[in-house]
Amino acid sequence: MKGRVAALVGPERVVIKEFDVPSPEPDAVVAKVRRANTCGSEVHIYHHHHPLLRECVLGHEFVGEIEALGEGVETDYAGEKVSVGDRIIAPYYRTCRKCPACLKGDFNLCQKAYSFWSQAAEEFPHFTGAFATHYYIQPDQYFYKVPDTVPDEVVAGANCGLSQVLYGLHEIGLSAGDSLVIQGAGGLGLYAAAVARDMGAEVIVVEGIPERIELAKRFGAEHIVDMREFESADERISEVQRLTNGYGADVVLEVTGVPEAFVEAIGLVRPGGRIAEIGNVSVDKSHEISLAPGLITRKVIRIQGFVRYQPWFLHRAIRFLERKHKDHPFDELSDREYSLEEAGEAIEREEARKVARPAIVP
Ligand SMILES: [Zn+2]
Ligand SMILES: [Zn+2]
């Protein structure tokens, strides 16, 4: 049987290639892709701005359907029985369990994380990205069954943004009664608002785009700091002080990707508070800022950055959606559908978009 992939062969150069769909090795799974989302990371990869990915098969947020199980695969990574035809999702990286990072228990930092994704499409097993008709789940790549009640449009983004914020908010120690400022109500910020409300936190969202503000309210934001009204960082800091007893937020989550927002987060957080940094991922000169480190010392702030997540947080993400997907408009985060041949166009729309993610339906 033949299948197709959208292969990135150079910056902004996508070519559809056809290969035989391989049979899965022992412990591996071959899935048919049902729906894949475009994501901000795809835009980085498309322009060759990603530090680890160049020539590769595009796509990482997806929901699939089991086509073939490798020898030895009877359950998903939560012990649930699986068979051909079941819908599944997987983290977009593998966890080798043998490298120095895995030995420390940091599966999210596995040094082999992208060993398959960073290959050119010609290399076995070809179906290493989700903008494709099929996706090959590696023998040491987690995957989970999706309950029938959770629709494709809702679950397709779970292995990226939703798992990322679930992990970040858990690791930063957000707890019931905490005040949380979320800087930016894109996909990550909206997911974070819903998760934080579910965790019992008081949610304040800083945002300036009207459509995003409306969605933020529907995803659980209790207070909006509208950047059109509070134009400077100082004004926003004063407004957050007003909302938090004049003391500042217990936790700040940065998901704008704007370097200056990190400096602002230090102003927004209370003394002794915590900052989770997820949005800023670029490390080139154009993303440098100036900052007096003494601000962190004197305020006794804990700051932690996050990339990827411990793979079992994807299981939590599925359970979260199972309980909550009707409480918030998760389906509105999914934009127009594109064919595999239109992958480049979908990524360009993603780059220009305001909120919803273009989807590839192969
Ligand atoms: Zn590893
Ligand atoms: Zn993503």
PDB file of N, CA and C in Angstrom, residues 262-263 265-267 269-275 289 291-304:
ATOM      1  N   PHE A 262       8.579  38.885  28.937  1.00  0.00           N
ATOM      2  CA  PHE A 262       9.288  38.227  30.037  1.00  0.00           C
ATOM      3  C   PHE A 262       9.678  39.250  31.110  1.00  0.00           C
ATOM      4  N   VAL A 263      10.170  40.409  30.671  1.00  0.00           N
ATOM      5  CA  VAL A 263      10.534  41.473  31.627  1.00  0.00           C
ATOM      6  C   VAL A 263       9.267  41.931  32.362  1.00  0.00           C
ATOM      7  N   ALA A 265       6.668  40.179  32.962  1.00  0.00           N
ATOM      8  CA  ALA A 265       6.239  39.134  33.891  1.00  0.00           C
ATOM      9  C   ALA A 265       6.884  39.332  35.266  1.00  0.00           C
ATOM     10  N   ILE A 266       8.140  39.777  35.257  1.00  0.00           N
ATOM     11  CA  ILE A 266       8.835  40.014  36.531  1.00  0.00           C
ATOM     12  C   ILE A 266       8.144  41.132  37.312  1.00  0.00           C
ATOM     13  N   GLY A 267       7.585  42.099  36.593  1.00  0.00           N
ATOM     14  CA  GLY A 267       6.820  43.160  37.238  1.00  0.00           C
ATOM     15  C   GLY A 267       5.446  42.705  37.706  1.00  0.00           C
ATOM     16  N   VAL A 269       4.512  39.582  38.703  1.00  0.00           N
ATOM     17  CA  VAL A 269       4.480  38.529  39.718  1.00  0.00           C
ATOM     18  C   VAL A 269       4.686  39.132  41.116  1.00  0.00           C
ATOM     19  N   ARG A 270       4.144  38.470  42.120  1.00  0.00           N
ATOM     20  CA  ARG A 270       4.310  38.966  43.494  1.00  0.00           C
ATOM     21  C   ARG A 270       5.713  38.615  44.016  1.00  0.00           C
ATOM     22  N   PRO A 271       6.188  39.267  45.070  1.00  0.00           N
ATOM     23  CA  PRO A 271       7.427  38.810  45.701  1.00  0.00           C
ATOM     24  C   PRO A 271       7.278  37.341  46.116  1.00  0.00           C
ATOM     25  N   GLY A 272       8.292  36.546  45.830  1.00  0.00           N
ATOM     26  CA  GLY A 272       8.221  35.113  46.160  1.00  0.00           C
ATOM     27  C   GLY A 272       7.415  34.293  45.177  1.00  0.00           C
ATOM     28  N   GLY A 273       6.943  34.920  44.098  1.00  0.00           N
ATOM     29  CA  GLY A 273       6.087  34.228  43.122  1.00  0.00           C
ATOM     30  C   GLY A 273       6.879  33.442  42.088  1.00  0.00           C
ATOM     31  N   ARG A 274       6.143  32.915  41.118  1.00  0.00           N
ATOM     32  CA  ARG A 274       6.729  32.010  40.124  1.00  0.00           C
ATOM     33  C   ARG A 274       6.350  32.420  38.707  1.00  0.00           C
ATOM     34  N   ILE A 275       7.305  32.257  37.790  1.00  0.00           N
ATOM     35  CA  ILE A 275       7.046  32.557  36.378  1.00  0.00           C
ATOM     36  C   ILE A 275       7.303  31.304  35.554  1.00  0.00           C
ATOM     37  N   ILE A 289      17.046  40.853  25.255  1.00  0.00           N
ATOM     38  CA  ILE A 289      16.465  41.965  26.009  1.00  0.00           C
ATOM     39  C   ILE A 289      17.486  42.393  27.052  1.00  0.00           C
ATOM     40  N   LEU A 291      18.058  43.564  31.106  1.00  0.00           N
ATOM     41  CA  LEU A 291      17.338  43.275  32.343  1.00  0.00           C
ATOM     42  C   LEU A 291      18.340  43.285  33.494  1.00  0.00           C
ATOM     43  N   ALA A 292      17.971  43.866  34.619  1.00  0.00           N
ATOM     44  CA  ALA A 292      18.837  43.808  35.808  1.00  0.00           C
ATOM     45  C   ALA A 292      18.516  42.535  36.586  1.00  0.00           C
ATOM     46  N   PRO A 293      19.450  41.558  36.633  1.00  0.00           N
ATOM     47  CA  PRO A 293      19.177  40.293  37.337  1.00  0.00           C
ATOM     48  C   PRO A 293      18.783  40.505  38.799  1.00  0.00           C
ATOM     49  N   GLY A 294      19.185  41.650  39.371  1.00  0.00           N
ATOM     50  CA  GLY A 294      18.838  41.944  40.756  1.00  0.00           C
ATOM     51  C   GLY A 294      17.332  41.978  40.999  1.00  0.00           C
ATOM     52  N   LEU A 295      16.581  42.255  39.939  1.00  0.00           N
ATOM     53  CA  LEU A 295      15.112  42.259  40.063  1.00  0.00           C
ATOM     54  C   LEU A 295      14.618  40.885  40.507  1.00  0.00           C
ATOM     55  N   ILE A 296      15.261  39.841  39.955  1.00  0.00           N
ATOM     56  CA  ILE A 296      14.876  38.465  40.286  1.00  0.00           C
ATOM     57  C   ILE A 296      15.305  38.141  41.714  1.00  0.00           C
ATOM     58  N   THR A 297      16.528  38.536  42.065  1.00  0.00           N
ATOM     59  CA  THR A 297      17.054  38.284  43.417  1.00  0.00           C
ATOM     60  C   THR A 297      16.183  38.971  44.470  1.00  0.00           C
ATOM     61  N   ARG A 298      15.965  40.278  44.265  1.00  0.00           N
ATOM     62  CA  ARG A 298      15.255  41.052  45.293  1.00  0.00           C
ATOM     63  C   ARG A 298      13.806  40.632  45.449  1.00  0.00           C
ATOM     64  N   LYS A 299      13.244  40.157  44.367  1.00  0.00           N
ATOM     65  CA  LYS A 299      11.837  39.732  44.431  1.00  0.00           C
ATOM     66  C   LYS A 299      11.708  38.244  44.802  1.00  0.00           C
ATOM     67  N   VAL A 300      12.860  37.557  44.861  1.00  0.00           N
ATOM     68  CA  VAL A 300      12.898  36.127  45.229  1.00  0.00           C
ATOM     69  C   VAL A 300      11.925  35.316  44.352  1.00  0.00           C
ATOM     70  N   ILE A 301      12.113  35.497  43.043  1.00  0.00           N
ATOM     71  CA  ILE A 301      11.203  34.856  42.087  1.00  0.00           C
ATOM     72  C   ILE A 301      11.799  33.542  41.607  1.00  0.00           C
ATOM     73  N   ARG A 302      10.953  32.575  41.394  1.00  0.00           N
ATOM     74  CA  ARG A 302      11.378  31.329  40.740  1.00  0.00           C
ATOM     75  C   ARG A 302      10.898  31.379  39.292  1.00  0.00           C
ATOM     76  N   ILE A 303      11.820  31.137  38.373  1.00  0.00           N
ATOM     77  CA  ILE A 303      11.468  31.159  36.940  1.00  0.00           C
ATOM     78  C   ILE A 303      11.817  29.808  36.346  1.00  0.00           C
ATOM     79  N   GLN A 304      10.886  29.235  35.605  1.00  0.00           N
ATOM     80  CA  GLN A 304      11.207  27.974  34.944  1.00  0.00           C
ATOM     81  C   GLN A 304      10.735  27.984  33.500  1.00  0.00           C
TER      82      GLN A 304
END
